[in-house]
Amino acid sequence: MVKAQTGGAGGPALSIEDADAIRALIVEFHFLVDHGRAGDAAFVFAPDARLVFGPGTPNPGTISGYDDITAWLKVRETAPVVTRHLLGPTRFDVRSADEVATTTLLTLFKAPGSDNPNVPAALADLEEVFVRTADGWRELVREVRPVVWG
């Protein structure tokens, strides 16, 4: 079992299997986006999901619902840009047996679009909420919160 970081010794626990499943969704999403298959990454989202780009991102705003997120990802797939998302450790906050919030440090490399592709284009906190569904864990909220962008 993995203890929730906010729950302390007596707080809720998350099984290793559930933690691995959630982390796998985070990693797979970014792998698909970085390898020109963003449209295939929609499977990580719940039907009523929200994708939020916070203040400081190039296009702040919210995309709501599985269909709109899928459409946005298909457009993203055709963008003339190469990205690599480097993910730091994931922090788990177990809210209930069926809801887990996570925070992951995200470093983004991007070309073109950066003066020097060897320097990160962004550093952000990736704040996510995952819910247990009949199909396994799915993402309910993904919010990109820039620390430094550009």
PDB file of C-alpha atoms in Angstrom:
ATOM      1  CA  MET A   1       0.000   0.000   0.000  1.00  0.00           C
ATOM      2  CA  VAL A   2       1.060   3.561  -0.677  1.00  0.00           C
ATOM      3  CA  LYS A   3       0.099   6.096   1.960  1.00  0.00           C
ATOM      4  CA  ALA A   4      -1.396   9.351   0.731  1.00  0.00           C
ATOM      5  CA  GLN A   5       1.027  12.181   1.318  1.00  0.00           C
ATOM      6  CA  THR A   6      -1.670  14.323   2.908  1.00  0.00           C
ATOM      7  CA  GLY A   7      -3.243  11.510   4.900  1.00  0.00           C
ATOM      8  CA  GLY A   8      -0.244  10.797   7.114  1.00  0.00           C
ATOM      9  CA  ALA A   9       0.209   7.518   8.957  1.00  0.00           C
ATOM     10  CA  GLY A  10      -3.510   7.199   9.742  1.00  0.00           C
ATOM     11  CA  GLY A  11      -4.758   8.516   6.406  1.00  0.00           C
ATOM     12  CA  PRO A  12      -6.206   6.657   3.459  1.00  0.00           C
ATOM     13  CA  ALA A  13      -3.999   4.253   1.535  1.00  0.00           C
ATOM     14  CA  LEU A  14      -3.717   3.515  -2.169  1.00  0.00           C
ATOM     15  CA  SER A  15      -2.709   0.064  -3.383  1.00  0.00           C
ATOM     16  CA  ILE A  16       0.519  -0.281  -5.324  1.00  0.00           C
ATOM     17  CA  GLU A  17      -1.561  -1.584  -8.249  1.00  0.00           C
ATOM     18  CA  ASP A  18      -3.795   1.505  -8.254  1.00  0.00           C
ATOM     19  CA  ALA A  19      -0.814   3.868  -7.947  1.00  0.00           C
ATOM     20  CA  ASP A  20       0.889   2.064 -10.847  1.00  0.00           C
ATOM     21  CA  ALA A  21      -2.276   2.218 -12.966  1.00  0.00           C
ATOM     22  CA  ILE A  22      -2.660   5.961 -12.414  1.00  0.00           C
ATOM     23  CA  ARG A  23       1.015   6.670 -13.091  1.00  0.00           C
ATOM     24  CA  ALA A  24       0.802   4.541 -16.261  1.00  0.00           C
ATOM     25  CA  LEU A  25      -2.043   6.746 -17.565  1.00  0.00           C
ATOM     26  CA  ILE A  26       0.032   9.882 -16.960  1.00  0.00           C
ATOM     27  CA  VAL A  27       3.052   8.411 -18.743  1.00  0.00           C
ATOM     28  CA  GLU A  28       1.086   6.918 -21.659  1.00  0.00           C
ATOM     29  CA  PHE A  29      -0.738  10.189 -22.335  1.00  0.00           C
ATOM     30  CA  HIS A  30       2.524  12.096 -22.709  1.00  0.00           C
ATOM     31  CA  PHE A  31       4.214   9.319 -24.697  1.00  0.00           C
ATOM     32  CA  LEU A  32       1.380   9.344 -27.247  1.00  0.00           C
ATOM     33  CA  VAL A  33       1.352  13.154 -27.501  1.00  0.00           C
ATOM     34  CA  ASP A  34       5.141  13.260 -27.922  1.00  0.00           C
ATOM     35  CA  HIS A  35       5.109  10.590 -30.620  1.00  0.00           C
ATOM     36  CA  GLY A  36       2.521  12.145 -32.921  1.00  0.00           C
ATOM     37  CA  ARG A  37      -0.423  10.123 -31.631  1.00  0.00           C
ATOM     38  CA  ALA A  38      -2.236  12.659 -29.454  1.00  0.00           C
ATOM     39  CA  GLY A  39      -5.611  11.513 -30.806  1.00  0.00           C
ATOM     40  CA  ASP A  40      -4.986   8.073 -29.301  1.00  0.00           C
ATOM     41  CA  ALA A  41      -4.441   9.604 -25.854  1.00  0.00           C
ATOM     42  CA  ALA A  42      -8.112  10.461 -25.283  1.00  0.00           C
ATOM     43  CA  PHE A  43      -8.756   7.070 -23.678  1.00  0.00           C
ATOM     44  CA  VAL A  44      -7.260   8.333 -20.391  1.00  0.00           C
ATOM     45  CA  PHE A  45     -10.179  10.738 -19.843  1.00  0.00           C
ATOM     46  CA  ALA A  46     -13.528  10.162 -18.146  1.00  0.00           C
ATOM     47  CA  PRO A  47     -16.663  11.171 -20.100  1.00  0.00           C
ATOM     48  CA  ASP A  48     -17.121  14.363 -18.058  1.00  0.00           C
ATOM     49  CA  ALA A  49     -13.431  15.288 -17.919  1.00  0.00           C
ATOM     50  CA  ARG A  50     -11.956  18.779 -18.013  1.00  0.00           C
ATOM     51  CA  LEU A  51      -8.625  19.761 -19.559  1.00  0.00           C
ATOM     52  CA  VAL A  52      -7.467  23.079 -18.103  1.00  0.00           C
ATOM     53  CA  PHE A  53      -4.605  25.232 -19.312  1.00  0.00           C
ATOM     54  CA  GLY A  54      -3.927  27.699 -16.520  1.00  0.00           C
ATOM     55  CA  PRO A  55      -2.888  31.347 -16.669  1.00  0.00           C
ATOM     56  CA  GLY A  56       0.548  31.707 -18.200  1.00  0.00           C
ATOM     57  CA  THR A  57       0.112  28.947 -20.786  1.00  0.00           C
ATOM     58  CA  PRO A  58       0.034  30.025 -24.451  1.00  0.00           C
ATOM     59  CA  ASN A  59      -3.748  29.417 -24.720  1.00  0.00           C
ATOM     60  CA  PRO A  60      -5.335  29.499 -21.263  1.00  0.00           C
ATOM     61  CA  GLY A  61      -8.782  28.015 -20.936  1.00  0.00           C
ATOM     62  CA  THR A  62     -10.818  24.890 -20.303  1.00  0.00           C
ATOM     63  CA  ILE A  63     -11.896  22.123 -22.653  1.00  0.00           C
ATOM     64  CA  SER A  64     -14.787  20.132 -21.179  1.00  0.00           C
ATOM     65  CA  GLY A  65     -16.131  16.703 -22.028  1.00  0.00           C
ATOM     66  CA  TYR A  66     -14.612  13.647 -23.654  1.00  0.00           C
ATOM     67  CA  ASP A  67     -15.712  14.547 -27.204  1.00  0.00           C
ATOM     68  CA  ASP A  68     -14.279  18.081 -27.107  1.00  0.00           C
ATOM     69  CA  ILE A  69     -11.033  16.862 -25.518  1.00  0.00           C
ATOM     70  CA  THR A  70     -10.737  14.168 -28.199  1.00  0.00           C
ATOM     71  CA  ALA A  71     -11.285  16.737 -30.963  1.00  0.00           C
ATOM     72  CA  TRP A  72      -8.630  19.023 -29.430  1.00  0.00           C
ATOM     73  CA  LEU A  73      -6.149  16.123 -29.205  1.00  0.00           C
ATOM     74  CA  LYS A  74      -6.713  15.262 -32.875  1.00  0.00           C
ATOM     75  CA  VAL A  75      -5.904  18.870 -33.813  1.00  0.00           C
ATOM     76  CA  ARG A  76      -2.836  18.758 -31.526  1.00  0.00           C
ATOM     77  CA  GLU A  77      -1.681  15.647 -33.369  1.00  0.00           C
ATOM     78  CA  THR A  78      -1.336  17.646 -36.599  1.00  0.00           C
ATOM     79  CA  ALA A  79       0.624  20.524 -35.055  1.00  0.00           C
ATOM     80  CA  PRO A  80       4.022  21.101 -36.720  1.00  0.00           C
ATOM     81  CA  VAL A  81       5.918  20.821 -33.456  1.00  0.00           C
ATOM     82  CA  VAL A  82       8.053  18.226 -31.714  1.00  0.00           C
ATOM     83  CA  THR A  83       7.639  17.947 -27.951  1.00  0.00           C
ATOM     84  CA  ARG A  84       9.084  15.897 -25.161  1.00  0.00           C
ATOM     85  CA  HIS A  85       7.382  15.993 -21.781  1.00  0.00           C
ATOM     86  CA  LEU A  86       9.691  14.967 -18.949  1.00  0.00           C
ATOM     87  CA  LEU A  87       7.776  13.869 -15.883  1.00  0.00           C
ATOM     88  CA  GLY A  88       9.043  14.103 -12.336  1.00  0.00           C
ATOM     89  CA  PRO A  89       7.778  12.027  -9.438  1.00  0.00           C
ATOM     90  CA  THR A  90       4.036  11.883  -8.866  1.00  0.00           C
ATOM     91  CA  ARG A  91       2.574  12.847  -5.503  1.00  0.00           C
ATOM     92  CA  PHE A  92      -0.695  11.071  -4.596  1.00  0.00           C
ATOM     93  CA  ASP A  93      -3.490  12.566  -2.499  1.00  0.00           C
ATOM     94  CA  VAL A  94      -6.109   9.876  -1.868  1.00  0.00           C
ATOM     95  CA  ARG A  95      -9.485  11.566  -1.499  1.00  0.00           C
ATOM     96  CA  SER A  96     -11.512   8.349  -1.341  1.00  0.00           C
ATOM     97  CA  ALA A  97     -11.341   4.748  -2.528  1.00  0.00           C
ATOM     98  CA  ASP A  98     -12.518   5.963  -5.946  1.00  0.00           C
ATOM     99  CA  GLU A  99     -10.846   9.384  -6.293  1.00  0.00           C
ATOM    100  CA  VAL A 100      -7.167  10.290  -6.239  1.00  0.00           C
ATOM    101  CA  ALA A 101      -5.559  13.668  -6.903  1.00  0.00           C
ATOM    102  CA  THR A 102      -2.000  13.796  -8.177  1.00  0.00           C
ATOM    103  CA  THR A 103       0.677  16.411  -8.711  1.00  0.00           C
ATOM    104  CA  THR A 104       3.513  15.776 -11.146  1.00  0.00           C
ATOM    105  CA  LEU A 105       6.347  18.126 -12.058  1.00  0.00           C
ATOM    106  CA  LEU A 106       6.369  18.598 -15.838  1.00  0.00           C
ATOM    107  CA  THR A 107       9.312  19.892 -17.878  1.00  0.00           C
ATOM    108  CA  LEU A 108       8.517  20.575 -21.544  1.00  0.00           C
ATOM    109  CA  PHE A 109      10.986  20.681 -24.408  1.00  0.00           C
ATOM    110  CA  LYS A 110       9.564  21.988 -27.683  1.00  0.00           C
ATOM    111  CA  ALA A 111      10.835  22.670 -31.199  1.00  0.00           C
ATOM    112  CA  PRO A 112      10.157  24.846 -33.048  1.00  0.00           C
ATOM    113  CA  GLY A 113       8.762  27.347 -30.644  1.00  0.00           C
ATOM    114  CA  SER A 114      11.742  27.770 -28.406  1.00  0.00           C
ATOM    115  CA  ASP A 115      14.825  29.879 -29.102  1.00  0.00           C
ATOM    116  CA  ASN A 116      16.992  26.965 -27.992  1.00  0.00           C
ATOM    117  CA  PRO A 117      15.423  23.489 -28.140  1.00  0.00           C
ATOM    118  CA  ASN A 118      17.995  22.339 -25.576  1.00  0.00           C
ATOM    119  CA  VAL A 119      16.459  24.649 -22.969  1.00  0.00           C
ATOM    120  CA  PRO A 120      13.051  23.747 -21.506  1.00  0.00           C
ATOM    121  CA  ALA A 121      10.152  25.702 -22.959  1.00  0.00           C
ATOM    122  CA  ALA A 122       8.170  25.304 -19.743  1.00  0.00           C
ATOM    123  CA  LEU A 123       8.172  24.085 -16.192  1.00  0.00           C
ATOM    124  CA  ALA A 124       4.727  23.349 -14.775  1.00  0.00           C
ATOM    125  CA  ASP A 125       2.815  21.529 -12.081  1.00  0.00           C
ATOM    126  CA  LEU A 126       0.471  18.989 -13.590  1.00  0.00           C
ATOM    127  CA  GLU A 127      -2.516  18.778 -11.225  1.00  0.00           C
ATOM    128  CA  GLU A 128      -4.805  15.855 -11.992  1.00  0.00           C
ATOM    129  CA  VAL A 129      -7.790  14.065 -10.493  1.00  0.00           C
ATOM    130  CA  PHE A 130      -8.428  10.421 -11.320  1.00  0.00           C
ATOM    131  CA  VAL A 131     -11.647   8.506 -10.675  1.00  0.00           C
ATOM    132  CA  ARG A 132     -12.273   4.763 -10.611  1.00  0.00           C
ATOM    133  CA  THR A 133     -14.713   3.740 -13.358  1.00  0.00           C
ATOM    134  CA  ALA A 134     -16.017   0.456 -14.747  1.00  0.00           C
ATOM    135  CA  ASP A 135     -13.122   0.702 -17.248  1.00  0.00           C
ATOM    136  CA  GLY A 136     -10.497   1.304 -14.546  1.00  0.00           C
ATOM    137  CA  TRP A 137      -8.949   4.610 -13.494  1.00  0.00           C
ATOM    138  CA  ARG A 138      -9.732   7.569 -15.749  1.00  0.00           C
ATOM    139  CA  GLU A 139      -8.801  11.208 -15.597  1.00  0.00           C
ATOM    140  CA  LEU A 140     -11.489  13.627 -14.463  1.00  0.00           C
ATOM    141  CA  VAL A 141      -9.392  16.811 -14.353  1.00  0.00           C
ATOM    142  CA  ARG A 142      -6.030  17.667 -15.890  1.00  0.00           C
ATOM    143  CA  GLU A 143      -4.758  21.147 -15.099  1.00  0.00           C
ATOM    144  CA  VAL A 144      -1.467  22.522 -16.358  1.00  0.00           C
ATOM    145  CA  ARG A 145      -0.241  25.184 -13.908  1.00  0.00           C
ATOM    146  CA  PRO A 146       2.860  26.938 -15.232  1.00  0.00           C
ATOM    147  CA  VAL A 147       5.709  27.754 -12.916  1.00  0.00           C
ATOM    148  CA  VAL A 148       7.747  29.198 -15.820  1.00  0.00           C
ATOM    149  CA  TRP A 149       6.612  29.321 -19.450  1.00  0.00           C
ATOM    150  CA  GLY A 150       8.598  30.628 -22.376  1.00  0.00           C
TER     151      GLY A 150
END
